[in-house]
Coordinates of C-alpha atoms in Angstrom, one line a residue:
X1 CA 131.6 73.4 119.8
X2 CA 132.8 76.4 121.9
X3 CA 130.7 79.5 122.2
X4 CA 133.9 81.5 121.6
X5 CA 133.2 83.5 124.8
X6 CA 136.9 83.5 125.8
X7 CA 136.3 86.7 127.8
X8 CA 139.4 87.6 129.8
X9 CA 141.3 84.3 129.3
X10 CA 145.0 84.7 129.3
X11 CA 146.7 82.0 127.2
X12 CA 150.0 80.4 127.6
X13 CA 152.2 82.2 125.1
X14 CA 155.4 80.4 126.0
X15 CA 157.6 79.3 123.1
X16 CA 157.0 75.7 124.0
X17 CA 153.2 75.9 123.9
X18 CA 153.1 78.1 120.8
X19 CA 155.4 75.7 119.0
X20 CA 153.1 72.8 120.0
X21 CA 149.9 74.7 118.9
X22 CA 151.5 75.6 115.5
X23 CA 152.5 72.0 114.9
X24 CA 149.0 70.8 115.8
X25 CA 147.4 73.3 113.5
X26 CA 149.8 72.6 110.6
X27 CA 149.0 68.9 111.0
X28 CA 145.3 69.7 110.9
X29 CA 145.8 71.7 107.7
X30 CA 147.8 68.9 106.0
X31 CA 144.7 67.0 105.0
X32 CA 142.6 70.0 104.1
X33 CA 141.7 70.4 100.4
X34 CA 138.1 71.8 100.4
X35 CA 138.2 74.8 102.7
X36 CA 139.4 76.2 106.0
X37 CA 136.5 74.5 107.9
X38 CA 138.3 71.2 107.4
X39 CA 141.1 72.6 109.6
X40 CA 138.8 73.5 112.5
X41 CA 137.1 70.1 112.0
X42 CA 140.4 68.3 112.4
X43 CA 141.0 70.2 115.7
X44 CA 137.6 69.3 117.0
X45 CA 138.7 66.6 119.3
X46 CA 141.1 68.9 121.2
X47 CA 138.9 72.0 121.4
X48 CA 138.2 71.5 125.1
X49 CA 141.5 73.3 125.6
X50 CA 140.8 77.0 125.4
X51 CA 143.8 77.9 123.3
X52 CA 143.1 75.1 120.8
X53 CA 139.5 76.3 120.6
X54 CA 140.6 79.9 120.0
X55 CA 142.9 78.7 117.1
X56 CA 140.1 76.5 115.7
X57 CA 137.7 79.4 115.8
X58 CA 139.9 81.3 113.3
X59 CA 139.1 78.6 110.7
X60 CA 135.3 78.6 111.3
X61 CA 134.7 81.9 109.6
X62 CA 133.3 82.0 106.1
X63 CA 135.4 84.3 103.9
X64 CA 133.6 86.9 101.8
X65 CA 135.0 88.0 98.5
X66 CA 135.0 91.7 99.2
X67 CA 135.5 94.1 102.1
X68 CA 138.2 95.7 104.2
X69 CA 137.1 95.2 107.8
X70 CA 136.9 92.0 109.7
X71 CA 133.1 91.8 109.7
X72 CA 132.8 92.1 106.0
X73 CA 135.6 89.7 105.1
X74 CA 135.1 87.0 107.7
X75 CA 131.4 86.2 108.3
X76 CA 129.9 84.0 111.0
X77 CA 129.2 80.5 109.8
X78 CA 125.6 80.4 111.0
X79 CA 123.0 82.0 113.2
X80 CA 120.9 80.0 115.6
X81 CA 118.2 81.5 117.9
X82 CA 119.5 85.0 117.2
X83 CA 123.0 84.1 118.2
X84 CA 125.9 84.0 115.7
X85 CA 128.8 81.6 115.6
X86 CA 131.6 82.4 115.6
X87 CA 131.3 85.8 117.2
X88 CA 132.6 88.6 114.9
X89 CA 136.4 88.8 115.0
X90 CA 136.4 92.3 116.4
X91 CA 134.2 91.1 119.4
X92 CA 136.8 88.6 120.5
X93 CA 139.2 89.5 123.3
X94 CA 142.6 90.9 122.5
X95 CA 144.1 87.8 124.0
X96 CA 142.7 85.7 121.1
X97 CA 144.4 87.9 118.5
X98 CA 147.6 87.8 120.6
X99 CA 147.5 84.0 120.4
X100 CA 146.8 84.0 116.6
X101 CA 149.8 86.3 116.1
X102 CA 152.2 84.0 118.0
X103 CA 151.0 80.9 116.2
X104 CA 151.1 82.6 112.8
X105 CA 154.8 83.3 113.4
X106 CA 155.6 79.6 114.0
X107 CA 153.2 78.0 111.5
X108 CA 154.6 76.6 108.3
X109 CA 151.5 75.5 106.2
X110 CA 150.1 78.0 103.7
X111 CA 146.4 77.7 104.8
X112 CA 147.2 78.4 108.4
X113 CA 149.5 81.4 107.7
X114 CA 147.1 82.8 105.1
X115 CA 144.0 82.7 107.5
X116 CA 145.8 83.9 110.7
X117 CA 147.7 86.7 109.0
X118 CA 144.6 87.8 107.1
X119 CA 142.5 87.9 110.3
X120 CA 145.1 90.0 112.0
X121 CA 145.4 92.3 108.9
X122 CA 141.6 92.8 108.8
X123 CA 141.6 93.5 112.5
X124 CA 144.1 96.2 111.7
X125 CA 146.7 94.7 114.0
X126 CA 149.7 97.1 113.8
X127 CA 151.9 97.3 112.0
X128 CA 149.5 96.0 109.2
X129 CA 152.2 95.4 106.6
X130 CA 153.7 92.8 109.0
X131 CA 150.6 90.7 108.3
X132 CA 149.6 91.9 104.8
X133 CA 152.7 90.5 102.9
X134 CA 152.8 87.1 104.7
X135 CA 149.0 86.7 104.0
X136 CA 149.5 87.5 100.3
X137 CA 152.5 85.1 100.0
X138 CA 150.6 82.3 101.8
X139 CA 147.5 82.8 99.7
X140 CA 149.5 82.6 96.5
X141 CA 151.2 79.4 97.7
X142 CA 147.8 78.0 98.6
X143 CA 146.5 78.8 95.0
X144 CA 149.1 76.4 93.6
X145 CA 148.4 73.6 96.0
X146 CA 145.9 70.7 96.1
X147 CA 142.9 72.6 97.3
X148 CA 139.7 72.5 95.2
X149 CA 139.6 75.1 92.4
X150 CA 137.1 77.4 94.1
X151 CA 139.3 78.0 97.1
X152 CA 142.4 78.4 95.0
X153 CA 140.6 81.1 93.1
X154 CA 139.4 82.8 96.3
X155 CA 142.9 82.8 97.6
X156 CA 144.1 84.8 94.5
X157 CA 141.2 87.2 94.7
X158 CA 142.0 87.8 98.4
X159 CA 145.7 88.3 97.6
X160 CA 144.8 91.0 95.1
X161 CA 142.4 92.7 97.5
X162 CA 145.0 92.9 100.3
X163 CA 147.8 94.1 97.9
X164 CA 145.6 96.9 96.5
X165 CA 144.6 98.0 100.0
X166 CA 148.3 98.2 101.0
X167 CA 149.5 99.8 97.7
X168 CA 151.8 96.8 97.0
X169 CA 151.8 96.9 93.2
X170 CA 154.5 94.1 93.2
X171 CA 152.2 91.7 95.0
X172 CA 149.2 92.8 93.0
X173 CA 150.9 92.3 89.7
X174 CA 152.0 88.8 90.7
X175 CA 148.4 87.9 91.7
X176 CA 147.0 89.4 88.4
X177 CA 149.4 87.3 86.3
X178 CA 148.5 84.2 88.2
X179 CA 144.8 84.9 87.9
X180 CA 145.0 85.4 84.1
X181 CA 146.9 82.1 83.7
X182 CA 144.4 80.2 86.0
X183 CA 141.3 81.8 84.4
X184 CA 142.5 80.8 81.0
X185 CA 143.1 77.2 82.1
X186 CA 139.8 76.9 83.8
X187 CA 137.9 78.2 80.8
X188 CA 139.7 75.8 78.5
X189 CA 139.4 72.8 80.8
X190 CA 137.0 70.1 79.6
X191 CA 135.5 70.1 83.1
X192 CA 132.9 72.8 83.8
X193 CA 134.4 75.6 86.0
X194 CA 132.3 78.7 85.5
X195 CA 132.0 79.6 89.2
X196 CA 135.8 79.5 89.5
X197 CA 136.9 81.2 86.2
X198 CA 134.2 83.9 86.5
X199 CA 135.3 84.9 90.0
X200 CA 138.8 85.5 88.7
X201 CA 137.6 87.4 85.6
X202 CA 135.1 89.4 87.5
X203 CA 137.9 90.6 89.9
X204 CA 140.2 91.4 87.0
X205 CA 137.5 93.5 85.4
X206 CA 137.0 95.4 88.7
X207 CA 140.6 96.6 88.6
X208 CA 141.1 100.3 88.1
X209 CA 143.1 99.5 85.0
X210 CA 142.2 96.0 84.0
X211 CA 144.9 94.0 82.2
X212 CA 144.7 93.8 78.4
X213 CA 144.1 90.1 78.5
X214 CA 140.6 90.6 80.1
X215 CA 138.8 91.1 76.8
X216 CA 140.2 87.9 75.4
X217 CA 139.2 86.0 78.6
X218 CA 135.7 87.4 78.4
X219 CA 135.3 86.4 74.7
X220 CA 136.6 82.9 75.5
X221 CA 134.3 82.5 78.5
X222 CA 131.4 83.7 76.4
X223 CA 132.0 81.0 73.9
X224 CA 132.7 78.3 76.5
X225 CA 129.6 78.9 78.6
X226 CA 127.2 79.7 75.8
X227 CA 125.2 76.6 76.7
X228 CA 124.0 78.2 79.9
X229 CA 122.2 81.5 79.4
X230 CA 122.7 82.6 83.0
X231 CA 126.4 82.3 82.8
X232 CA 126.6 83.8 79.3
X233 CA 124.6 86.8 80.4
X234 CA 126.9 87.2 83.4
X235 CA 129.9 87.3 81.0
X236 CA 128.1 89.7 78.6
X237 CA 127.3 91.9 81.6
X238 CA 131.1 92.1 82.3
X239 CA 131.7 93.0 78.7
X240 CA 129.1 95.7 79.1
X241 CA 131.1 97.1 82.0
X242 CA 134.2 97.2 79.8
X243 CA 132.2 99.2 77.2
X244 CA 131.4 102.1 79.6
X245 CA 131.0 105.3 77.6
X246 CA 130.7 103.6 74.2
X247 CA 127.1 104.1 73.3
X248 CA 127.1 102.0 70.2
X249 CA 128.9 99.1 71.9
X250 CA 126.5 99.3 74.9
X251 CA 123.5 99.1 72.6
X252 CA 125.0 96.1 70.8
X253 CA 125.7 94.2 74.0
X254 CA 122.3 95.1 75.4
X255 CA 120.6 93.5 72.4
X256 CA 122.8 90.5 72.7
X257 CA 121.9 90.0 76.3
X258 CA 118.2 90.1 75.5
X259 CA 118.8 87.8 72.5
X260 CA 120.6 85.3 74.8
X261 CA 117.4 84.9 76.8
X262 CA 115.2 84.7 73.7
X263 CA 117.4 82.0 72.2
X264 CA 117.3 80.1 75.5
X265 CA 113.5 80.3 75.5
X266 CA 113.3 79.0 71.9
X267 CA 115.3 76.0 72.9
X268 CA 113.3 75.2 76.1
X269 CA 109.7 74.4 77.0
X270 CA 107.2 74.6 79.9
X271 CA 108.0 76.7 83.0
X272 CA 111.7 76.9 82.0
X273 CA 110.6 78.8 78.8
X274 CA 108.7 81.2 80.9
X275 CA 111.7 81.6 83.1
X276 CA 113.9 82.6 80.1
X277 CA 111.3 84.9 78.5
X278 CA 110.7 86.9 81.7
X279 CA 114.3 88.3 82.0
X280 CA 114.3 88.9 78.3
X281 CA 111.3 91.2 78.6
X282 CA 112.6 92.9 81.7
X283 CA 116.1 93.5 80.3
X284 CA 114.9 94.7 76.8
X285 CA 112.3 97.0 78.3
X286 CA 114.7 98.5 80.9
X287 CA 117.3 99.2 78.2
X288 CA 114.9 100.7 75.6
X289 CA 114.7 97.9 73.1
X290 CA 110.9 97.7 73.0
X291 CA 110.9 95.6 69.8
X292 CA 112.6 92.8 71.6
X293 CA 110.4 93.2 74.6
X294 CA 107.3 93.0 72.5
X295 CA 108.7 89.9 70.7
X296 CA 109.3 88.1 74.0
X297 CA 105.9 89.2 75.4
X298 CA 104.1 87.8 72.3
X299 CA 105.9 84.5 72.8
X300 CA 105.2 84.5 76.5
X301 CA 101.5 85.1 76.2
X302 CA 101.1 82.4 73.6
X303 CA 102.2 79.7 76.0
X304 CA 99.1 77.6 77.1
X305 CA 98.7 76.6 80.7
X306 CA 99.0 72.9 79.8
X307 CA 102.4 73.5 78.2
X308 CA 103.8 74.5 81.6
X309 CA 104.1 70.9 82.6
X310 CA 103.1 71.8 86.2
X311 CA 102.6 69.1 88.8
X312 CA 100.2 69.1 91.7
X313 CA 101.1 67.8 95.1
X314 CA 98.5 66.9 97.7
X315 CA 98.7 66.1 101.3
X316 CA 96.0 64.8 103.6
X317 CA 95.2 66.0 107.1
X318 CA 93.1 63.6 109.1
X319 CA 90.7 65.3 111.4
X320 CA 88.1 63.2 113.3
X321 CA 84.6 63.8 111.9
X322 CA 83.2 64.6 115.4
X323 CA 85.8 67.4 115.7
X324 CA 84.7 68.8 112.3
X325 CA 81.0 68.6 113.3
X326 CA 81.7 70.3 116.6
X327 CA 83.5 73.2 114.8
X328 CA 80.6 73.5 112.3
X329 CA 78.1 73.5 115.2
X330 CA 79.7 76.6 116.6
X331 CA 78.3 78.5 113.7
X332 CA 75.2 76.6 112.7
X333 CA 73.6 75.7 116.0
X334 CA 72.6 79.3 116.7
X335 CA 69.9 81.2 114.9
X336 CA 71.1 82.1 111.4
X337 CA 71.8 85.8 112.3
X338 CA 74.1 84.8 115.1
X339 CA 75.7 82.1 113.0
X340 CA 76.5 84.6 110.2
X341 CA 77.9 87.1 112.7
X342 CA 80.2 84.4 114.2
X343 CA 81.1 83.3 110.6
X344 CA 82.1 86.9 109.8
X345 CA 84.5 86.9 112.7
X346 CA 86.5 84.0 111.4
X347 CA 87.8 81.4 113.9
X348 CA 87.5 82.9 117.4
X349 CA 88.1 86.5 116.1
X350 CA 91.1 85.5 113.9
X351 CA 90.9 85.5 110.1
X352 CA 91.3 82.2 108.2
X353 CA 94.9 83.1 107.5
X354 CA 95.7 83.1 111.2
X355 CA 97.0 85.7 113.6
X356 CA 99.9 87.7 112.3
X357 CA 102.2 87.1 115.3
X358 CA 101.7 83.3 115.1
X359 CA 102.4 83.4 111.3
X360 CA 105.6 85.3 111.8
X361 CA 106.7 82.9 114.5
X362 CA 105.9 80.1 112.0
X363 CA 108.2 81.8 109.4
X364 CA 111.0 81.7 112.0
X365 CA 110.4 78.0 112.6
X366 CA 110.4 77.3 108.8
X367 CA 113.7 79.2 108.4
X368 CA 115.3 76.9 111.0
X369 CA 113.7 73.6 110.1
X370 CA 113.4 74.0 106.3
X371 CA 116.2 76.4 105.3
X372 CA 116.1 75.4 101.6
X373 CA 112.4 76.4 101.4
X374 CA 113.2 79.7 103.0
X375 CA 116.1 80.4 100.6
X376 CA 114.2 79.3 97.4
X377 CA 112.9 82.0 95.2
X378 CA 109.4 81.1 94.0
X379 CA 107.7 82.8 91.0
X380 CA 104.0 83.3 91.5
X381 CA 101.9 82.4 88.4
X382 CA 98.5 83.7 87.6
X383 CA 95.5 81.7 86.5
X384 CA 96.6 82.1 82.9
X385 CA 99.9 80.5 83.8
X386 CA 101.9 83.7 83.2
X387 CA 104.3 85.0 85.9
X388 CA 102.8 87.6 88.2
X389 CA 105.4 88.3 90.8
X390 CA 108.8 87.1 92.3
X391 CA 110.8 88.6 95.1
X392 CA 113.4 91.2 94.2
X393 CA 115.2 91.5 97.5
X394 CA 115.5 90.1 101.1
X395 CA 112.4 92.1 102.3
X396 CA 110.4 90.6 99.4
X397 CA 111.6 87.1 100.3
X398 CA 110.5 87.6 103.9
X399 CA 107.1 88.7 102.8
X400 CA 106.8 85.7 100.5
X401 CA 107.6 83.4 103.4
X402 CA 104.9 85.1 105.4
X403 CA 102.4 84.8 102.5
X404 CA 103.3 81.1 102.1
X405 CA 102.3 80.4 105.8
X406 CA 99.1 82.5 105.4
X407 CA 98.1 80.8 102.1
X408 CA 98.7 77.4 103.6
X409 CA 96.5 78.2 106.6
X410 CA 93.8 79.5 104.4
X411 CA 93.8 76.4 102.3
X412 CA 93.4 74.2 105.4
X413 CA 90.6 76.4 106.8
X414 CA 88.7 77.0 103.6
X415 CA 86.9 73.5 103.5
X416 CA 85.8 74.0 107.1
X417 CA 84.3 77.5 106.5
X418 CA 82.7 76.0 103.4
X419 CA 81.0 73.3 105.4
X420 CA 80.0 75.8 108.2
X421 CA 78.4 78.2 105.7
X422 CA 76.5 75.3 104.0
X423 CA 75.2 74.1 107.3
X424 CA 73.9 77.6 108.3
X425 CA 71.9 77.7 105.0
X426 CA 70.7 74.1 105.2
X427 CA 69.5 74.3 108.9
X428 CA 67.9 77.8 108.8
X429 CA 67.1 78.6 105.2
X430 CA 66.8 82.4 105.6
X431 CA 64.8 84.3 102.9
X432 CA 66.1 87.0 100.6
X433 CA 64.1 89.7 102.5
X434 CA 65.5 88.5 105.9
X435 CA 69.1 88.6 104.6
X436 CA 68.7 92.0 103.0
X437 CA 67.2 93.3 106.2
X438 CA 70.1 92.0 108.3
X439 CA 72.7 93.6 106.0
X440 CA 70.8 96.9 105.7
X441 CA 71.2 97.4 109.5
X442 CA 75.0 97.7 109.1
X443 CA 76.4 101.3 108.7
X444 CA 78.7 100.7 105.8
X445 CA 76.2 98.7 103.7
X446 CA 74.1 100.5 101.1
X447 CA 70.8 99.0 99.9
X448 CA 72.5 98.0 96.7
X449 CA 75.2 96.1 98.5
X450 CA 72.7 94.5 100.9
X451 CA 70.8 93.2 97.9
X452 CA 74.0 91.7 96.3
X453 CA 75.1 90.2 99.6
X454 CA 71.8 88.5 100.0
X455 CA 71.8 87.3 96.4
X456 CA 75.3 86.0 96.8
X457 CA 74.5 83.9 99.8
X458 CA 71.4 82.4 98.2
X459 CA 73.3 81.5 95.1
X460 CA 76.0 79.8 97.2
X461 CA 73.4 77.8 99.1
X462 CA 71.7 76.9 95.8
X463 CA 74.9 75.5 94.3
X464 CA 75.7 78.4 92.0
X465 CA 79.0 79.4 93.8
X466 CA 80.7 80.7 90.6
X467 CA 78.0 83.4 90.1
X468 CA 78.3 84.2 93.8
X469 CA 82.0 84.9 93.4
X470 CA 81.6 87.2 90.4
X471 CA 78.9 89.1 92.1
X472 CA 80.7 89.5 95.4
X473 CA 84.3 90.3 94.6
X474 CA 83.8 93.8 93.2
X475 CA 81.3 94.7 95.9
X476 CA 83.9 94.0 98.6
X477 CA 86.1 96.6 96.9
X478 CA 83.2 99.0 96.9
X479 CA 82.7 98.5 100.6
X480 CA 86.4 99.1 101.3
X481 CA 86.3 102.2 99.2
X482 CA 83.2 103.5 101.0
X483 CA 85.0 102.9 104.3
X484 CA 88.0 104.9 103.2
X485 CA 85.8 107.7 101.9
X486 CA 84.0 107.7 105.2
X487 CA 87.4 108.4 106.9
X488 CA 87.8 111.4 104.6
X489 CA 90.7 109.6 102.7
X490 CA 91.5 110.4 99.1
X491 CA 90.7 107.3 97.0
X492 CA 90.3 108.9 93.5
X493 CA 93.2 109.9 91.3
X494 CA 92.5 112.6 88.7
X495 CA 93.8 112.3 85.1
X496 CA 97.5 112.7 84.7
X497 CA 98.7 113.4 81.2
X498 CA 97.2 110.6 79.1
X499 CA 96.3 108.4 82.1
X500 CA 92.6 108.8 82.8
X501 CA 91.2 109.4 86.2
X502 CA 90.6 106.3 88.3
X503 CA 90.0 104.9 91.8
X504 CA 92.9 103.3 93.7
X505 CA 92.9 99.5 93.9
X506 CA 92.2 97.1 96.7
X507 CA 95.8 96.9 97.8
X508 CA 96.0 100.7 98.3
X509 CA 92.6 100.8 100.1
X510 CA 93.8 98.2 102.5
X511 CA 97.0 100.1 103.2
X512 CA 94.9 103.3 103.9
X513 CA 92.6 101.4 106.2
X514 CA 95.5 99.8 107.9
X515 CA 96.9 103.2 108.9
X516 CA 93.4 104.1 110.2
X517 CA 93.1 101.1 112.5
X518 CA 92.2 98.0 110.5
X519 CA 93.6 95.0 112.4
X520 CA 96.9 93.9 110.7
X521 CA 95.9 90.2 110.7
X522 CA 92.6 90.9 108.9
X523 CA 94.2 93.4 106.6
X524 CA 96.8 90.9 105.4
X525 CA 94.1 88.3 105.1
X526 CA 92.0 90.5 102.9
X527 CA 95.0 91.4 100.8
X528 CA 96.1 87.8 100.4
X529 CA 92.6 86.7 99.3
X530 CA 91.6 89.7 97.1
X531 CA 94.6 91.5 95.6
X532 CA 98.1 90.2 96.4
X533 CA 99.9 88.4 93.7
X534 CA 101.6 86.5 96.5
X535 CA 98.2 85.1 97.5
X536 CA 95.0 84.1 95.8
X537 CA 94.4 87.5 94.1
X538 CA 90.8 86.7 93.5
X539 CA 89.6 90.2 92.7
X540 CA 92.0 90.5 89.8
X541 CA 91.9 86.9 88.6
X542 CA 88.1 87.0 88.4
X543 CA 88.0 90.4 86.7
X544 CA 90.3 89.1 83.9
X545 CA 88.5 85.8 83.5
X546 CA 91.3 83.5 84.6
X547 CA 89.2 81.2 86.8
X548 CA 87.8 78.4 84.8
X549 CA 86.3 76.7 87.8
X550 CA 86.7 78.6 91.1
X551 CA 86.6 76.1 94.0
X552 CA 83.6 76.4 96.3
X553 CA 85.8 76.6 99.5
X554 CA 87.5 79.6 98.1
X555 CA 84.1 81.2 97.4
X556 CA 83.2 80.5 101.1
X557 CA 86.3 82.5 102.1
X558 CA 85.2 85.3 99.8
X559 CA 81.8 85.4 101.5
X560 CA 83.4 85.3 104.9
X561 CA 85.6 88.3 103.9
X562 CA 82.6 90.2 102.6
X563 CA 80.7 89.6 105.8
X564 CA 83.7 90.7 107.9
X565 CA 83.9 94.0 106.0
X566 CA 80.2 94.7 106.6
X567 CA 81.0 94.7 110.3
X568 CA 83.4 97.6 109.9
X569 CA 82.5 101.2 110.0
X570 CA 84.4 104.5 109.6
X571 CA 86.4 105.3 112.8
X572 CA 86.5 101.6 113.9
X573 CA 88.1 99.9 110.9

């Protein structure tokens, strides 16, 4: 595969060579039915020749359904190691566009003429109309050929886009008529074609003056695709766009959209039911239909955890026992004070979630080696089985991937920290007074907190790890709040209207401390453990009673986090 770095290559533009290239490209297109990439694939064997490679590159781009410039219409096929392939059309040398133009004049097949003329049109090759009309004509020809329905529909959509940009009402009208005919056929077809028909209808609705047939197409599509709530909502949303300005009609459609999700929930079970109720609540609430939002919420909260039909997957990591013992001895072979100090610093100064730079690098590795995992949207459930959070945009998805890496590392490390903490207690057996004395020496620890920390450790070592967790979680928040107050940060919000005064939560406290010097790796670890719905969210899950049996290794992490916070002090968070 070429790098498309043609640089200053000058191609042979003689009639003989151009005729040969056009014939070769037409032949490559003859067997294509599933997209332009098949044409570049058919030319693969001859791409050692620079001019063949330049022609084949034209068919490597993915075509977007909207846009006017080359970068928004023709996207690179993929990105590897920060480099895109193919290079953006505008980044290619002028000699490549010269070659495309010459071949487009001699080519006879519709796919070849459509792609080359469109590339030249979007590159604003002058005069633009010389490429606009042939591109439209070729696209309409392609829409009637043996290509798969999706690409035939995309060809018509692109025809209409180009015609509107050039003010060619004749070409636009021809495309609109064909789109109406094709959309009607796809909707009626016994085979399922929602992705094709809805692309056509969506583009027709986007017209400044949509054709009269649009409403009938939407009604037909709504009836045809009623079995799938996602598609039916998509159609209803287009109907809503058509009702712009009609308050009564908008309200009717809004209730119908919420009702689609409610009906789908009624006919489903388990996690799928949750997945239908969540958008019902969100849509009804956002559009002022609180009765429907309340109805969906009551149904959602009535779902029991065992109804979700969730499955657990486990994997085993084999670590030689002597390696585990050596790791534990790093903490337990010292006197207990030194052991707890080392324990509070995690693994060599890094938190149990790992160093932030390493975790971000791991996200990049996952993006390349497990692309489906990176693209999958995951809904985070709470201990009660109800949905807590899901990403809303690309930035959220990036954060979720980072949280996934951090959570995995924490799960791997938790049993090791659990064994290390147990070993410290078993080998040294410090007393309550000794423990309280140790913690009382630390600047940010009050006598009350020192007492709770000592009691928590003793309960952990005696086997009462659940009581340890309930004692400790709120006190970590107290320590974080005291640190922020010691930095003269505002952590209390006075009453606003009917909202009573309150302290800010753990997440806000960690953001405040992060701005004042708290190490990013440790800040993210504390957030993942205590307050983030992307992580374990222990502080909130415990407070609401959603832990029926909190795992002891997780409690060990809670103790480790508390001991780490005790080592901080205002001005050196």
